[in-house]
Every structure is written in C-alpha cells, then in structure tokens.
Tab-separated table of C-alpha atoms in Angstrom:
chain	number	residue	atom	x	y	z
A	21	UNK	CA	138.548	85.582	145.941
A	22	UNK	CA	135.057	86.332	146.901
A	23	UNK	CA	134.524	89.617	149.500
A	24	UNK	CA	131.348	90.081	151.447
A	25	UNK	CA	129.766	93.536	150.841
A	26	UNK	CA	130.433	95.109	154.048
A	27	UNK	CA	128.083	97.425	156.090
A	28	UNK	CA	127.531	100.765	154.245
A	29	UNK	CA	126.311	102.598	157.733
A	30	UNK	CA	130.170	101.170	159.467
A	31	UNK	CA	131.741	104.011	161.479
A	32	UNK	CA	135.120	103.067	163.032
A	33	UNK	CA	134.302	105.498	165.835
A	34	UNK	CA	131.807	104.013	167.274
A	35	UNK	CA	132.861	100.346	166.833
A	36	UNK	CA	135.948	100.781	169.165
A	37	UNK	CA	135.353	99.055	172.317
A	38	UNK	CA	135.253	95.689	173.556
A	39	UNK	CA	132.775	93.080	172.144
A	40	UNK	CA	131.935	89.606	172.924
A	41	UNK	CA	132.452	86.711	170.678
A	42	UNK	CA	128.880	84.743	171.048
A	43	UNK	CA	128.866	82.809	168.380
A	44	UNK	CA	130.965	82.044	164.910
A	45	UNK	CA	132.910	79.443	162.852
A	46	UNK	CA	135.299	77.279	164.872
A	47	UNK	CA	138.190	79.048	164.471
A	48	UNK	CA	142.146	78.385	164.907
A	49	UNK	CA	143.009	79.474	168.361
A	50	UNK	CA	139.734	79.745	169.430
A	51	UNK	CA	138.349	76.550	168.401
A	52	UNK	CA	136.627	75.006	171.434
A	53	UNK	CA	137.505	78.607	173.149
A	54	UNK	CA	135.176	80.648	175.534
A	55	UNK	CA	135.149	84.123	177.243
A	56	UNK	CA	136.997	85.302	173.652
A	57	UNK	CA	136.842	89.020	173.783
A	58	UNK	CA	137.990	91.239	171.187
A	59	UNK	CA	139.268	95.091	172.235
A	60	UNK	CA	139.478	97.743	168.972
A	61	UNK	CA	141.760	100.810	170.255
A	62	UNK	CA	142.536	103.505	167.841
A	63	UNK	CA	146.763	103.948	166.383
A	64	UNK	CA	148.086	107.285	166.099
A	65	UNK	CA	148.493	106.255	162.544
A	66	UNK	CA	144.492	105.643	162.207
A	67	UNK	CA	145.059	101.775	161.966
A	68	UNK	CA	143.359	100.061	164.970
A	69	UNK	CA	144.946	97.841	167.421
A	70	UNK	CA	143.492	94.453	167.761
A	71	UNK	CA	143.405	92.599	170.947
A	72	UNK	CA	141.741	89.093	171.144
A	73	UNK	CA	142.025	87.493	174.262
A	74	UNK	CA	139.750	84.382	175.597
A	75	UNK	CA	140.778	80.798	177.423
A	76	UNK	CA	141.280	77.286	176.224
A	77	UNK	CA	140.604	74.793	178.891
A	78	UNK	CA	142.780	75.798	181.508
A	79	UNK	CA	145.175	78.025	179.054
A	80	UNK	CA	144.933	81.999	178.332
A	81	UNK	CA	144.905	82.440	174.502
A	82	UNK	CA	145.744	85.571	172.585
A	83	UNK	CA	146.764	87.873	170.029
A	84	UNK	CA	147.376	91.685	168.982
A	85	UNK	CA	147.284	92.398	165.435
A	86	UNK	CA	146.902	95.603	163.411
A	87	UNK	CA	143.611	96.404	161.207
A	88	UNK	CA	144.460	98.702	158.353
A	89	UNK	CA	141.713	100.115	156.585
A	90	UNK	CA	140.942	99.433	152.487
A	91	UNK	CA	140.370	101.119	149.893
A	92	UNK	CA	136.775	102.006	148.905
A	93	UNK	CA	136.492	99.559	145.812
A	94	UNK	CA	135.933	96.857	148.647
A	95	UNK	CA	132.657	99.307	150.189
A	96	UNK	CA	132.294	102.395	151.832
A	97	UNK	CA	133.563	101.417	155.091
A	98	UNK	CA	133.891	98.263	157.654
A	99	UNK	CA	136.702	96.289	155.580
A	100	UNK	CA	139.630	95.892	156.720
A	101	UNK	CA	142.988	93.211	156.370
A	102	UNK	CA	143.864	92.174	159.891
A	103	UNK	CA	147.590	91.236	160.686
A	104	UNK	CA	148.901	89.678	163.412
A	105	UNK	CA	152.926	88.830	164.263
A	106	UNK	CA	152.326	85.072	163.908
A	107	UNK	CA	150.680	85.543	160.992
A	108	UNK	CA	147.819	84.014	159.303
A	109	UNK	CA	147.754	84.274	155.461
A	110	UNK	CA	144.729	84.478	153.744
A	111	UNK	CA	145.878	83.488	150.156
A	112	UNK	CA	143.662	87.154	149.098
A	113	UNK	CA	144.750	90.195	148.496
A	114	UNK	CA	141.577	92.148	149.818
A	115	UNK	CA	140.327	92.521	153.130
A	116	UNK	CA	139.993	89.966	155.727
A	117	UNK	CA	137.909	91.535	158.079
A	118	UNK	CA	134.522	92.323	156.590
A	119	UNK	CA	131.332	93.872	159.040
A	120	UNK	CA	128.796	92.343	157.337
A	121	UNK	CA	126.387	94.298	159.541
A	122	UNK	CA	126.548	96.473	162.602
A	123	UNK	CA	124.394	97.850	164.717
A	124	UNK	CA	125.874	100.421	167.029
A	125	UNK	CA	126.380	99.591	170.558
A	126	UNK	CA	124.820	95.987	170.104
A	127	UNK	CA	126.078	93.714	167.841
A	128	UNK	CA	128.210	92.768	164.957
A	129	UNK	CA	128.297	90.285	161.930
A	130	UNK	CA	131.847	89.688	160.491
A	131	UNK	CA	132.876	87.584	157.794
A	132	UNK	CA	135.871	87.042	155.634
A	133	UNK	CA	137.097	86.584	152.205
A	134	UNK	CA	135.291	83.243	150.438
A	135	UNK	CA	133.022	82.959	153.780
A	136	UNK	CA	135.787	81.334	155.685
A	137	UNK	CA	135.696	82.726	159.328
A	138	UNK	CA	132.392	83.869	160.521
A	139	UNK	CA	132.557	86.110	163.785
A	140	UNK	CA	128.784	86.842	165.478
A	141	UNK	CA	130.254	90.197	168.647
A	142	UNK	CA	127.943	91.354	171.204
A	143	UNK	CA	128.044	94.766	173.230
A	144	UNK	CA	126.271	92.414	175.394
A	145	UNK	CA	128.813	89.316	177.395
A	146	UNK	CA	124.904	87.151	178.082
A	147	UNK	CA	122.619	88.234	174.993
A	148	UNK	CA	119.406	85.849	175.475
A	149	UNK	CA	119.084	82.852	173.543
A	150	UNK	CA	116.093	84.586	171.292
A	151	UNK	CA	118.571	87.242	170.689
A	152	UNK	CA	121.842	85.081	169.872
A	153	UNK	CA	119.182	82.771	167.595
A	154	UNK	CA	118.120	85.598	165.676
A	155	UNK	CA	121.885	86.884	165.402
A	156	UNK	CA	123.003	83.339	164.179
A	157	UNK	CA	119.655	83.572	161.886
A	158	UNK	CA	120.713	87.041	160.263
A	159	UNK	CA	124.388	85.996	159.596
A	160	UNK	CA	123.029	83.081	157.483
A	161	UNK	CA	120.736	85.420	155.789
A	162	UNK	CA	124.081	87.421	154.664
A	163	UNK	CA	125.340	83.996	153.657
A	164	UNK	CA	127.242	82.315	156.598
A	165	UNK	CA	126.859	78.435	156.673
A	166	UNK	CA	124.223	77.414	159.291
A	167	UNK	CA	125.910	74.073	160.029
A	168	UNK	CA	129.595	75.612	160.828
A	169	UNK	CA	128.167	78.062	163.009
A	170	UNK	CA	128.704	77.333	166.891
A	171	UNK	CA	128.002	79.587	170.357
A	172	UNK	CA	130.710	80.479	171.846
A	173	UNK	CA	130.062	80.870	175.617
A	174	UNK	CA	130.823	83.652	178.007
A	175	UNK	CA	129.932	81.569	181.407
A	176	UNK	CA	132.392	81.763	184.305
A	177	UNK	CA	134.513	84.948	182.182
C-alpha cells in the first residue's frame, strides 16, 4: 500500500466545519452526485464525526462514519482511517483519509491509500472556474490522475 504524504501544517481544529465537494474521483455513492457536503464535528473521545450528505437524481444520499486519527509514522497530522457502519474496506492497514493539502478556511486536497479516491472541498459552495481549475491543477501536481478527475456541482443545493 502506497500513502500520500499528508499536509505537515493540518490542524484538526480548524478543519471542522462544513466543506463542499467541487470536484474529485467518481466515487461509490456519490458517483454522478451533486450538492455532496461533508460536516467534521469533534467526539468527546477526540475522533471526529463524519457526515456526508448530497443527492442522487431525485434521492438523498448519505453517511456518518467515524475518523480516528493515526499514528505519526503516516505524517505529522491530516491522516486519518475513516469508518462508516456499511463499511467500505480498503484492503490497507493505514489511513484512508489523507489531506494532501489544506489551506485554512478555503480549500482542501484529499486523497487515499494507492491514489484511489481523490476528494477536491471548498469553504466556498460556487468557487470560480479559475479557482476550481487551479484546485483540480494542484491535486494533479500532488499526483491525482487528471483524466478521473470530475466537478462535482453545487447548483440548485
């Protein structure tokens, strides 16, 4: 299994909050989604709860999962191995939540193990198309595949 270095600067703090999915790999439930939101909340236990929510056509998708924190040999922060009820195995030990890059309140670049799932979140619902191009732009940079990545939209949310 191959891991993504994640984003040395990560602070769990300030990426609670909801974000926008904008952009990414096709993706199980979401494939041919829109308005897929994802809401980070703080556990007692200092996991974070995980609510994705978005639409299908005319059907409301989602899921809450649990993110647990790993251990440092995986980076100094901003990994993380994502469970939900239904489960999803990942065949990988490691993390399967990986911020590539972050910038606070703005955006986020998220991979996972052996560049499978590639999620591009936005403070912003409507960043402008130079923006979202130059977001899609950077994840390849870090090593996404240019021809799996598709925009997500946010219209009519």
């Amino acid at each position: 299994c191959f891991y993504p270095i994640p984003d040395p600067s990560f602070k769990l703090d300030t990426y609670l909050g909801k974000w926008y999915q904008v952009a990414g790999y096709s993706f199980r439930e979401t494939a041919g989604g829109e308005c897929i939101t994802a809401q980070y909340s703080l556990n007692p236990n200092g996991t974070v709860r995980v609510n994705n929510g978005g639409r299908a056509g005319e059907t409301t998708i989602g899921a809450i999962g649990t993110a647990t924190p790993v251990g440092k040999e995986y980076g100094k922060g901003g990994a993380f191995v994502v469970e939900f009820p239904q489960g999803f195995p990942s065949g990988c030990p490691g993390p399967n939540y990986i911020v590539q890059e972050y910038k606070k309140g703005d955006y986020s670049i998220v991979q996972t193990q052996n560049w499978d799932t590639l999620f591009i979140l936005s403070r912003e619902q409507f960043p402008s198309e130079e923006k979202l191009a130059k977001l899609i732009d950077r994840a390849v940079k870090l090593g996404s595949n240019a021809t799996e990545i598709i925009p997500f939209s946010q219209e009519g949310c």
